[in-house]
Every structure is written in C-alpha cells, then in structure tokens.
GROMACS .gro file of C-alpha atoms in nm:
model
  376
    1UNK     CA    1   0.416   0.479  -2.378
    2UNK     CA    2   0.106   0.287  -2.180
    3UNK     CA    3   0.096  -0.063  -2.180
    4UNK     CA    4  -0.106  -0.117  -1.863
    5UNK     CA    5  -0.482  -0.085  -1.889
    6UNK     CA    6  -0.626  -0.065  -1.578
    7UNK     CA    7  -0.959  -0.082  -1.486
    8UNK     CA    8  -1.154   0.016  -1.176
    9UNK     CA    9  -1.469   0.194  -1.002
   10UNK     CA   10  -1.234   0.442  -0.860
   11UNK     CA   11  -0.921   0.417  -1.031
   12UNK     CA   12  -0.747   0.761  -0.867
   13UNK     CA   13  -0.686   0.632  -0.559
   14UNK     CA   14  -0.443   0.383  -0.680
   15UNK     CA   15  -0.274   0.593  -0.917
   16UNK     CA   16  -0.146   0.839  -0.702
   17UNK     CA   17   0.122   0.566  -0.645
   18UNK     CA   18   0.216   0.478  -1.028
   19UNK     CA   19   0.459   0.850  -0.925
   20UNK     CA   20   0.735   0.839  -1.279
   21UNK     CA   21   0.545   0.537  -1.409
   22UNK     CA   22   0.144   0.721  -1.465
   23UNK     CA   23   0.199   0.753  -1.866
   24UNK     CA   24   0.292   0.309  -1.886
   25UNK     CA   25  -0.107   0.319  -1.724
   26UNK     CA   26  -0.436   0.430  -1.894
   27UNK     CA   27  -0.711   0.400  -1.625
   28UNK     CA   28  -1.082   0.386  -1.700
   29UNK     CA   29  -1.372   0.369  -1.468
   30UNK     CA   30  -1.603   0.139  -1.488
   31UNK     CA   31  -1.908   0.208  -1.592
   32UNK     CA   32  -2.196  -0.074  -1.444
   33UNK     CA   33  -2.436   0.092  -1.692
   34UNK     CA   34  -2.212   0.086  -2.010
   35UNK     CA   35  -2.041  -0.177  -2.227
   36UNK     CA   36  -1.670  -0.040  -2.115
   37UNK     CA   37  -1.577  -0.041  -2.459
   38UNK     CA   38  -1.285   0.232  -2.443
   39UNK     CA   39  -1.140   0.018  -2.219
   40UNK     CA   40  -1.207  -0.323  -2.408
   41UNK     CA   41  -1.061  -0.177  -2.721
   42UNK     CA   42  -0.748  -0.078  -2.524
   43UNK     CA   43  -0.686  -0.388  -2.349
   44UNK     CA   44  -0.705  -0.541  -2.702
   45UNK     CA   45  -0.332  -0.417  -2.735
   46UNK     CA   46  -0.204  -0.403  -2.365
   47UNK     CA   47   0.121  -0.545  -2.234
   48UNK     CA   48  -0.086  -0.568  -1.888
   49UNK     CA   49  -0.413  -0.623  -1.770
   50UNK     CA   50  -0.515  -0.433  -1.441
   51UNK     CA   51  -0.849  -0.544  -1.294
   52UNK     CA   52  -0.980  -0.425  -0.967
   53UNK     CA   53  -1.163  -0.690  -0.811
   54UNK     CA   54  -1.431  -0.524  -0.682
   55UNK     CA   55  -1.627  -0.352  -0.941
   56UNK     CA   56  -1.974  -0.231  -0.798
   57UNK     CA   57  -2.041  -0.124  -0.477
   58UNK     CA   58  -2.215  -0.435  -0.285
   59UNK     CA   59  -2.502  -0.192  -0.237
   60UNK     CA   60  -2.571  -0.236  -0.636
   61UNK     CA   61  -2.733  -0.549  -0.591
   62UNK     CA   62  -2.828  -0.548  -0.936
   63UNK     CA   63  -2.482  -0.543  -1.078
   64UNK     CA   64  -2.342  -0.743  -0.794
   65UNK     CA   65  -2.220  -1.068  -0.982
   66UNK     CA   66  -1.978  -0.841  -1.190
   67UNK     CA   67  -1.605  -0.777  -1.049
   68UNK     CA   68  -1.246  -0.799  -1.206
   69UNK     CA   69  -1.201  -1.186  -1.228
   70UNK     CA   70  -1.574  -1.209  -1.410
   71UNK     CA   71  -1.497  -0.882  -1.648
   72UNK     CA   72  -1.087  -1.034  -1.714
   73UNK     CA   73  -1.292  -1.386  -1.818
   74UNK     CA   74  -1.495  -1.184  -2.051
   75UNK     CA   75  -1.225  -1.005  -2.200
   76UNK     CA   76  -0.997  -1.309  -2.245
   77UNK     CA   77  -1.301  -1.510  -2.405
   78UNK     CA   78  -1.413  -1.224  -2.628
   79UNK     CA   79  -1.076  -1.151  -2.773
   80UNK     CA   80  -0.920  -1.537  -2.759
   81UNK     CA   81  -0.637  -1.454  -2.582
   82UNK     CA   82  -0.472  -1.253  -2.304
   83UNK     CA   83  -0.149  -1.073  -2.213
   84UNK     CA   84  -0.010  -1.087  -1.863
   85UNK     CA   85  -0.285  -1.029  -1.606
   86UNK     CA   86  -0.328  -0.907  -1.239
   87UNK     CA   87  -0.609  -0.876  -0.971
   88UNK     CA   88  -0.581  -0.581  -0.705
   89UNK     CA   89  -0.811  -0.503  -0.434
   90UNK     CA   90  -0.792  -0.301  -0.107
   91UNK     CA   91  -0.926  -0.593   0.091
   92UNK     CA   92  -0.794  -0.841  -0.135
   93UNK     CA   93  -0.826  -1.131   0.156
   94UNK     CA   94  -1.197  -1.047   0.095
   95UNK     CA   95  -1.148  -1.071  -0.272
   96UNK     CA   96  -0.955  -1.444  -0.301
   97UNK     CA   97  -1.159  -1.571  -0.017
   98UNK     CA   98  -0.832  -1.651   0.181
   99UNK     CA   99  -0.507  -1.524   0.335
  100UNK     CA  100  -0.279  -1.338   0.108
  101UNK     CA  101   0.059  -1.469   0.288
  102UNK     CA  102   0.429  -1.426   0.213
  103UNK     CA  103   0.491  -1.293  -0.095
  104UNK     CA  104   0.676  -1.566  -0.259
  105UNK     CA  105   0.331  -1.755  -0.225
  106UNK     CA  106   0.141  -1.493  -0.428
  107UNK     CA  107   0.235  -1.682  -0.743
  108UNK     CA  108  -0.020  -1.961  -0.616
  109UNK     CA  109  -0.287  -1.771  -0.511
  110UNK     CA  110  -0.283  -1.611  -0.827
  111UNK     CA  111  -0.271  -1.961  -1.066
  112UNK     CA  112  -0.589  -2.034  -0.846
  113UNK     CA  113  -0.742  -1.774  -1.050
  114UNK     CA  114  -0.636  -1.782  -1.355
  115UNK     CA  115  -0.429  -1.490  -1.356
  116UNK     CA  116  -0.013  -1.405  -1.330
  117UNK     CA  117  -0.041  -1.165  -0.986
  118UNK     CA  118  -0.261  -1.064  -0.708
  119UNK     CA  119  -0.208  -0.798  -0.471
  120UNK     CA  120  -0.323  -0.548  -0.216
  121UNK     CA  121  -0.312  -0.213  -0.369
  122UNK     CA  122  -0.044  -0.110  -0.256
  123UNK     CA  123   0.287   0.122  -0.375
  124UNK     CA  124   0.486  -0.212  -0.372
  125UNK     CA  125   0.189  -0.409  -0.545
  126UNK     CA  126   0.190  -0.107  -0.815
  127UNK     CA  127   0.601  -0.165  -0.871
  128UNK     CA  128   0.531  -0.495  -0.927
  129UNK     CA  129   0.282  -0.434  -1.207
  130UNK     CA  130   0.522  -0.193  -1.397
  131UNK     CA  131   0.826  -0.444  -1.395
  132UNK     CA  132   0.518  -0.680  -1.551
  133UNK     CA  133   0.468  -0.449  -1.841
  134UNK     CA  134   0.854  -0.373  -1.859
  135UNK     CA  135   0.907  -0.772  -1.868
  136UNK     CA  136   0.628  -0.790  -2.157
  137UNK     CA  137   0.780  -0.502  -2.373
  138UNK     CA  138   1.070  -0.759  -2.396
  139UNK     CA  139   0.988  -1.080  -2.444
  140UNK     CA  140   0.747  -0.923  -2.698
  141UNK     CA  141   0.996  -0.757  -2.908
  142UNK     CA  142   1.300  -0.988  -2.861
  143UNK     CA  143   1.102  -1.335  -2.888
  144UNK     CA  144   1.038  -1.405  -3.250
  145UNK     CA  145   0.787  -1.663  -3.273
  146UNK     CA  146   0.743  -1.889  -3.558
  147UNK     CA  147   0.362  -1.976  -3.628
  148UNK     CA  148   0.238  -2.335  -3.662
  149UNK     CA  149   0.036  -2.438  -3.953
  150UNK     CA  150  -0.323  -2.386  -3.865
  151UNK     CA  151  -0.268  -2.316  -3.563
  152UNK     CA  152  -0.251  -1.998  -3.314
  153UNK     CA  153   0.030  -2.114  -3.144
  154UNK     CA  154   0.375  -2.104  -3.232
  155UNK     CA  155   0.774  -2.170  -3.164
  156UNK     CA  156   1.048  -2.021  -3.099
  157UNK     CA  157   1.468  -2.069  -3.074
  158UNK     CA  158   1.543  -2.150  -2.763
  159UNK     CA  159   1.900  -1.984  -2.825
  160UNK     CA  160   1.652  -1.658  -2.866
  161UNK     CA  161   1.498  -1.707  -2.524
  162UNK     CA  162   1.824  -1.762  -2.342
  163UNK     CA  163   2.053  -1.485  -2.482
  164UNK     CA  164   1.788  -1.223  -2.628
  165UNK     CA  165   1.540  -1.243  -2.381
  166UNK     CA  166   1.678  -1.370  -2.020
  167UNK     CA  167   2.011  -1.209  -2.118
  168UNK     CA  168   2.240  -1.492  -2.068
  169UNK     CA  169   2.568  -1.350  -2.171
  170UNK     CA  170   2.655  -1.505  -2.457
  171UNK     CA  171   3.090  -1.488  -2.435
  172UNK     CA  172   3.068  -1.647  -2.063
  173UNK     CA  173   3.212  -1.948  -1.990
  174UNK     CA  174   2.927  -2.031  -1.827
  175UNK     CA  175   2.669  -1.971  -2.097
  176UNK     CA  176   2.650  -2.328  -2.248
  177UNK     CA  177   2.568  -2.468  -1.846
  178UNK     CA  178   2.331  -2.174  -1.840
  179UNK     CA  179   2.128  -2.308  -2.167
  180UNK     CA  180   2.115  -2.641  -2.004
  181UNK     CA  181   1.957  -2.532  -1.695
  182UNK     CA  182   1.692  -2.305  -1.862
  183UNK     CA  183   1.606  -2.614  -2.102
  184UNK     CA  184   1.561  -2.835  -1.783
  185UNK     CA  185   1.348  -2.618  -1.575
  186UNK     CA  186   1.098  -2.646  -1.894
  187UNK     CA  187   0.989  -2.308  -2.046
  188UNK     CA  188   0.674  -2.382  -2.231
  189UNK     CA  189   0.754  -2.469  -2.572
  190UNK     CA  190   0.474  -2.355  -2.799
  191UNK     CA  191   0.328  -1.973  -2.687
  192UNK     CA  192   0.037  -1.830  -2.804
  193UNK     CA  193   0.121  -1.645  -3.109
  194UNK     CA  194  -0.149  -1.421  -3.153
  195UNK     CA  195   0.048  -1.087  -3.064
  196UNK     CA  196   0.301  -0.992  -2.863
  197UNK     CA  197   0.116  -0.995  -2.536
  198UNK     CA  198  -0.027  -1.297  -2.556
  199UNK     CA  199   0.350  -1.450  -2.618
  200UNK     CA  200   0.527  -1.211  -2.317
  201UNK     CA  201   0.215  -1.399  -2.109
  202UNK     CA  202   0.346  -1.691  -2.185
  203UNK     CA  203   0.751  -1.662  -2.046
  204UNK     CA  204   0.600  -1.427  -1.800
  205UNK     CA  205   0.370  -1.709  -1.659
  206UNK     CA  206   0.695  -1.925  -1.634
  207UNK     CA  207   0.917  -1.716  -1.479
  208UNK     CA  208   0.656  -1.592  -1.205
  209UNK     CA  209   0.526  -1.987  -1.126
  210UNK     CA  210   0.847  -2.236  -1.185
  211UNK     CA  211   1.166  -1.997  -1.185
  212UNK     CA  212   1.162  -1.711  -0.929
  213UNK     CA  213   1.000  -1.860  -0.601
  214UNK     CA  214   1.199  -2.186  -0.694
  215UNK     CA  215   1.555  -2.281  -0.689
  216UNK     CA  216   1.638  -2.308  -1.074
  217UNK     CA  217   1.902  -2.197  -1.328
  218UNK     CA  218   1.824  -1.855  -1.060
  219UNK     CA  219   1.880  -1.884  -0.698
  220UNK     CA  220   1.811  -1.640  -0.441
  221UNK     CA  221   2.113  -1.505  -0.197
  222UNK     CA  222   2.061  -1.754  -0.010
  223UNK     CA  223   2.085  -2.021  -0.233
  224UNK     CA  224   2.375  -1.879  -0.412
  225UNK     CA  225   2.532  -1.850  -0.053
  226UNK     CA  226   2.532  -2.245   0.042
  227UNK     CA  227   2.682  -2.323  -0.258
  228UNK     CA  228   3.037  -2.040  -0.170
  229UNK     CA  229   3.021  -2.236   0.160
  230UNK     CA  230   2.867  -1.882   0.338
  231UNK     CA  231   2.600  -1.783   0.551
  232UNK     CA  232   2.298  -1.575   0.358
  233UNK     CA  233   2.437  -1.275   0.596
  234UNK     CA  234   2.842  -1.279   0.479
  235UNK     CA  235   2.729  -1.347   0.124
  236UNK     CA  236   2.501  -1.001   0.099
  237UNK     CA  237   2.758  -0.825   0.286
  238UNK     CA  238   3.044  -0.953   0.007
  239UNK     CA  239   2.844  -0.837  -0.261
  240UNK     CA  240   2.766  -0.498  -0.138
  241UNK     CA  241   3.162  -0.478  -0.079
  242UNK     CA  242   3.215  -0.597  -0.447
  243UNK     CA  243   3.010  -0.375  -0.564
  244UNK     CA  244   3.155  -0.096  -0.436
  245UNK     CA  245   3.493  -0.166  -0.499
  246UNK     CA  246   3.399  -0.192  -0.871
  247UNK     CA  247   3.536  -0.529  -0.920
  248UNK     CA  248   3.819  -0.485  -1.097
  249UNK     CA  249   3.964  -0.829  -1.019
  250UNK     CA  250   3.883  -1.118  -1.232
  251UNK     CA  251   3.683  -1.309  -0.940
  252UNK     CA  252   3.487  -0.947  -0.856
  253UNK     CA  253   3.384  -0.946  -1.202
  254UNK     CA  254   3.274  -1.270  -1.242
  255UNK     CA  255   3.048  -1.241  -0.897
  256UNK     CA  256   2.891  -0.913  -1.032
  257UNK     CA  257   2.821  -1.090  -1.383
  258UNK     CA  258   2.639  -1.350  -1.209
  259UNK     CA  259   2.384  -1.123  -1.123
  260UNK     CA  260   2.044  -1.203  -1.322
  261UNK     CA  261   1.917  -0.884  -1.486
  262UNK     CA  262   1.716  -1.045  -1.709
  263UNK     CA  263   1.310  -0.955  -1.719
  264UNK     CA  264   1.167  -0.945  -1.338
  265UNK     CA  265   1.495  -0.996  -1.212
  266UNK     CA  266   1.409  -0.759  -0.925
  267UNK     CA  267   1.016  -0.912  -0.881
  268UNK     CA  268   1.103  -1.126  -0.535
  269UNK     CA  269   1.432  -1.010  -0.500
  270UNK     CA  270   1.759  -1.056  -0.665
  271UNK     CA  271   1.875  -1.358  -0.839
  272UNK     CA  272   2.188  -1.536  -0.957
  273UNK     CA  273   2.280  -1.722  -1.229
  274UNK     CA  274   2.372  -2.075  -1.075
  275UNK     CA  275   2.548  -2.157  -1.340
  276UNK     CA  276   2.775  -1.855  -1.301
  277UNK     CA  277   2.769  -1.897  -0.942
  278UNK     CA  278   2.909  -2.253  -0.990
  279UNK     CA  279   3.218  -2.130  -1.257
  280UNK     CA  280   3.277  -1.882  -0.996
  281UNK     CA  281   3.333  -2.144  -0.714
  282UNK     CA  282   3.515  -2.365  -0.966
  283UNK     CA  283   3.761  -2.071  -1.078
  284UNK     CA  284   3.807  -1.972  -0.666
  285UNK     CA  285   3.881  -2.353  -0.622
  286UNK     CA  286   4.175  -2.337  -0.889
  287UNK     CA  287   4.334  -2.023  -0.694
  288UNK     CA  288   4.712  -2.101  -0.544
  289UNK     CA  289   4.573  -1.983  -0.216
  290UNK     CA  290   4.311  -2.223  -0.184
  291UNK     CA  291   3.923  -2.186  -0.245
  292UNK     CA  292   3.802  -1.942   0.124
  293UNK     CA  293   4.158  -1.717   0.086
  294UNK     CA  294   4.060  -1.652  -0.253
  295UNK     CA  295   3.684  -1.580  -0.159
  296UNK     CA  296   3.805  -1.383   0.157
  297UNK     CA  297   4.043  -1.163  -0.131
  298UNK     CA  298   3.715  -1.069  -0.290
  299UNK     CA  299   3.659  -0.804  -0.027
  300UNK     CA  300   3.935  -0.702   0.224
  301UNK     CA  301   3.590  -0.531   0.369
  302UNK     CA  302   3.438  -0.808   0.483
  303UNK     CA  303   3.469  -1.044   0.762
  304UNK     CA  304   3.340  -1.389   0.601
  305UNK     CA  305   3.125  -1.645   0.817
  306UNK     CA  306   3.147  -1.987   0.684
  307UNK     CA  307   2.904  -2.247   0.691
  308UNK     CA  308   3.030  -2.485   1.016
  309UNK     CA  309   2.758  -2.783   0.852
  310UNK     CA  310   2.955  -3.033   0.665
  311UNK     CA  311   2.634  -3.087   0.420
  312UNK     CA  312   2.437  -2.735   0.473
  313UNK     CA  313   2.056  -2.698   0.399
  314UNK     CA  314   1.863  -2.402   0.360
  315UNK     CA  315   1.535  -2.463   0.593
  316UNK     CA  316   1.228  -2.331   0.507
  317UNK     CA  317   0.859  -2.219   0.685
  318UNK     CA  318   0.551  -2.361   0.699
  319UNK     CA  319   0.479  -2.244   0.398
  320UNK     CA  320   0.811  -2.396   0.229
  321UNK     CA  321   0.963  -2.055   0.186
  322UNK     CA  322   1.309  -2.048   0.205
  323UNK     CA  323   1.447  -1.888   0.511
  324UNK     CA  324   1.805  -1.775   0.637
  325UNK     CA  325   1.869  -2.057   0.874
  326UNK     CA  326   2.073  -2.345   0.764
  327UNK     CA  327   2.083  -2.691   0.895
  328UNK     CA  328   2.258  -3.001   0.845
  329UNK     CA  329   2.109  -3.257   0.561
  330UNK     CA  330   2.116  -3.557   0.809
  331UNK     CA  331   1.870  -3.327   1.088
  332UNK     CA  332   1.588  -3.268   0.825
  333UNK     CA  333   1.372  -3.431   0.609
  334UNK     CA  334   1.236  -3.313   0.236
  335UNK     CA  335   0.897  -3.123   0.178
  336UNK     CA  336   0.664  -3.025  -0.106
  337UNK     CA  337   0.300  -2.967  -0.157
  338UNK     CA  338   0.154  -2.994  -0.512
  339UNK     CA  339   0.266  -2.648  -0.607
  340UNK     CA  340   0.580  -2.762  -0.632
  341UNK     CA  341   0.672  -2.777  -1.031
  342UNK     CA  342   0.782  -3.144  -1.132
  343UNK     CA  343   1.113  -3.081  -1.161
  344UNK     CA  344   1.198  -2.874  -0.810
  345UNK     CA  345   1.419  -3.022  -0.553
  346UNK     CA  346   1.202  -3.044  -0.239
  347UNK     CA  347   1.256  -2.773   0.054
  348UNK     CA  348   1.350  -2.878   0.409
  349UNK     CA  349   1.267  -2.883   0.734
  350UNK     CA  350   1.344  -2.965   1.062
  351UNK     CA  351   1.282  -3.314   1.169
  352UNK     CA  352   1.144  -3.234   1.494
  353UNK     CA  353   0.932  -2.909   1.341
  354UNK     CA  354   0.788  -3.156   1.102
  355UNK     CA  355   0.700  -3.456   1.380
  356UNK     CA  356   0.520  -3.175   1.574
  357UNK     CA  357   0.312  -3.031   1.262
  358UNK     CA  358   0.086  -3.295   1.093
  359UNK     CA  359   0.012  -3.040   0.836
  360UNK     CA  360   0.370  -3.020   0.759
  361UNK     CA  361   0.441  -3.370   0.853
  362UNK     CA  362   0.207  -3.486   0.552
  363UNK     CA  363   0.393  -3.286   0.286
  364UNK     CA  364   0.714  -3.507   0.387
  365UNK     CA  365   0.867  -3.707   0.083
  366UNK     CA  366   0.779  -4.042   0.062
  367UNK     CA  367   1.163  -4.144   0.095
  368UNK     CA  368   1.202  -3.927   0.386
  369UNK     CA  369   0.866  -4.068   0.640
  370UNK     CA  370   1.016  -4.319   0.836
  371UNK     CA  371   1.277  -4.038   0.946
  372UNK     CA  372   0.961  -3.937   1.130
  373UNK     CA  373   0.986  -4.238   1.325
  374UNK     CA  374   1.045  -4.206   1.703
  375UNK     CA  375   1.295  -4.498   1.771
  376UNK     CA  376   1.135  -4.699   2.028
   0.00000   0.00000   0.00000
C-alpha cells in the first residue's frame, strides 16, 4: 500500500533503491509549468512527504525560487497540516547551506527547516524514509486521539502511547518504571488531530528530536553498557551470544526483552529499554553468585571486559555524539549546546579536550567552568 509521496524533477534515479519497498512510494515529476495537482491530492492522505530539494534546473531562471522546502511550505499551508516530512537532495550540503555531519546530528539540521529528516539520496537515506512511513502506519492506527472542543488538536491516553504504540510490554516488571520515564522525557501532549498523519507527525517528531539521539527511557549500546558495568565492545558481543543461544535462561530472556522494537527502533541504531536494562542489573545483583558471575553465566561465549573506572562516563565528540570511549566522572566536565532538550543529562568530555577547544570549551555547564581552571 503507498504511503510515501514523493516528489521530484527526476524521480527514477532515486527509486531504483526503494528495491521490496517501490509500491509504499508513488513518485511524480514535477512539472514547473503545471499546478502538480496529482501529486497535491495524494499528499493530502500520505503517511510521508518526500520532497527533492532541488526542483528546477538552475538554468530555469524563471522558475528558480521554487524547490522542495518552498513547494512542502505550500502544501502544509494549503492543506493546514502535515504528516511526517523529509528533504533529499544529491548535493544536499548545497541544499541546507551547511555540512550534513554525523548522522545522529541530522535530527537538527532537519528542525532548522521545518521538517522531521534530511538526507543525501542515498540507499541508506531511502531505508530511513520507509521505517518513517512504517512508524506513521502505527502511531496512526494504534493512537486514538480524543478531539478538543473547537479545536484541531486533540489528546490521547498516555497508557495508549506506552503499551499500543512504543510497545512497552505490558506483564513486565519493568513496565510501570517504563511509563515513568516516557512521561518524563515529555511526549507532546496535545497532537494535531486532523488525520492520522498529521498525529503519527506528531510522536514521530518526538522520537526523532528528544528520544533517539538522546539518552532517555532508550539508550544506545553504549549507554545500556555503563550501566552492566561493561565496555560498549563486551556488551555487543554478549548480546549477539544471547541471541544465539536463544535465551532460554531467565536473565537471557530478560536482556533480549529489553530490546526496544517499538516504531524507528532501528532509525540510529538499536535501543534498550533503560528501565528493563535497570531490572535486569537489579535481578543479576540478587543472584547467589554475585552480580559479574551471573552476567558472565549469560554467555559461556563470551569473554567479558569490565569497566576498570570506579564512576564510568561515556565521552562524546565535538559534536556531543556519544562515542565508545569511557572516562572517569572526576577527568571530564559536562557539555550541551541549545539542541539539547530541557530535560537531557549533559554529554562529556575530556577536561583537557575541552581547555584546548574554545568552541567546545563554551558549551561547558555553568557548574562545571572553573574545572577549566589551570591551577596556578
């Protein structure tokens, strides 16, 4: 069933990639002397929105002003609403008028513009866009929204969103800690509730700016890692070796049920449930043998590296993206720039990486500055 529209001056080229997933895309041409209307008319349904950001040749100085950002605005103002949105481009540096950089950034590039993703058009870029429109189908059909009087938003049950939608399972121990942590990292409360698009837009916008590229009720494997004691490396390789062995114990199949396979859960990798993660260090803690023989008996596989730091940080890039080293609390300092949702704990850095970056050295907490300080 399509639920991507997808509009572009030469759409072909990028649809050789869409492979299984062609019949989720209707492409249409643009047409710089028409009014586009087939495609209009379909996008007034679509999961997905699929712009190409350059339009018109530059040589068609007449039509020149017109690309996918001015076209999406039109759309979105026309019909009083949108569904989840993306901008591709094969020079899409050219396109955003700045660097593309790691992915886990993309998020912020793409807020700059008013849309939920930008991308090169690429095979990975085109992935991305399908688990969009998968993400939509659901929160569209499993979010019932309620509308308020006069009004073209509405509400929903929060019990909906956690169990229904992000798949929280509902007989785990962990579920109530779960709810908790999804309430605090503050899904929008009122969505649009115009259709089902415009609501998916809504969750999707979330998830994509304040829950994946952030440590939240999801962490990354790294993330999850620190808090089993392990290095990012041991903790992959333990899962793999769970996985594989089926988990038939009771602590194998509580570390494959922490696995988030809610909507995007494979967008920027995978992602836990810290709330799970945190039952399942609690329940290896309560083990006769002690907390690391019980994790070691997880996977007679695997030969465990623990974390040597006695309070272990996860230090991140330049461009406060997470990275695999790890670092002891007291050697760093706390960063965040203003993409950093409210309620985020900072990244970190190295102390001495951040006296010998100004750039970085100015996105140092407040609390954290006089750490800066070279004692005299």
């Amino acid at each position: 069933m399509s639920n991507i529209v997808y509009i572009d001056d030469n759409p072909d080229e990028f649809m050789s990639s869409a492979g299984a997933f062609a019949d989720r895309i209707t492409p249409f041409e643009f047409d710089e002397q028409g009014t586009n209307d087939d495609a209009f008319n379909a996008a007034r349904t679509a999961d997905v929105w699929l712009f190409d950001f350059f339009l018109v040749a530059p040589a068609h100085t007449e039509h020149g002003d017109e690309n996918g950002l001015s076209l999406f605005q039109k759309w979105k103002a026309t019909i009083g609403g949108r569904p989840t949105s993306v901008v591709v481009s094969s020079d899409i540096e050219k396109a955003i008028g700045e660097p593309l950089g790691l992915i886990e950034r993309h998020h912020v590039l793409a807020q700059k513009h008013g849309v939920e993703w930008v991308g090169a058009k690429t095979k990975e870029t085109l992935d991305r866009v399908i688990q969009l429109a998968k993400a939509a189908e659901i929160v569209g059909n499993k979010l019932e929204v309620t509308r308020l009087e006069n009004k073209q938003f509405g509400t929903y049950d929060p019990a909906k969103l956690c169990f229904d939608v992000l798949n929280v399972p509902s007989d785990a121990e962990w579920a109530n800690s779960a709810m908790r942590q999804i309430d605090r990292a503050r899904p929008p409360r009122e969505v649009p509730a115009a259709s089902r698009p415009t609501t998916a837009q809504a969750i999707i916008g979330w998830l994509l700016a304040h829950v994946l590229p952030y440590p939240s009720f999801l962490l990354t494997d790294r993330q999850a890692a620190l808090r089993l004691e392990l290095t990012p490396a041991s903790f992959r390789a333990l899962v793999l070796a769970v996985k594989n062995e089926s988990g038939r114990k009771p602590n194998q199949a509580r570390l494959n049920a922490s696995e988030y396979n809610g909507p995007l859960s494979k967008f920027l990798g995978p992602r836990w449930w810290r709330a799970a993660i945190d039952d399942l260090a609690w329940h290896l803690s309560q083990d006769g043998a002690g907390f690391r023989t019980a994790l070691t008996e997880l996977s007679a596989s695997v030969e465990v590296e623990w974390l040597t730091q006695s309070e272990p940080v996860l230090i991140c890039d330049a461009d406060l993206v997470e990275t695999d080293e790890v670092a002891e609390a007291s050697d760093c300092v706390r960063v965040t720039d203003e993409d950093f949702p409210a309620n985020i704990d900072p990244a970190w850095v190295r102390i001495e990486t951040a006296r010998s970056d100004r750039k970085l050295a100015a996105k140092v907490i407040f609390e954290d500055r006089e750490l800066l300080e070279l004692s005299e």
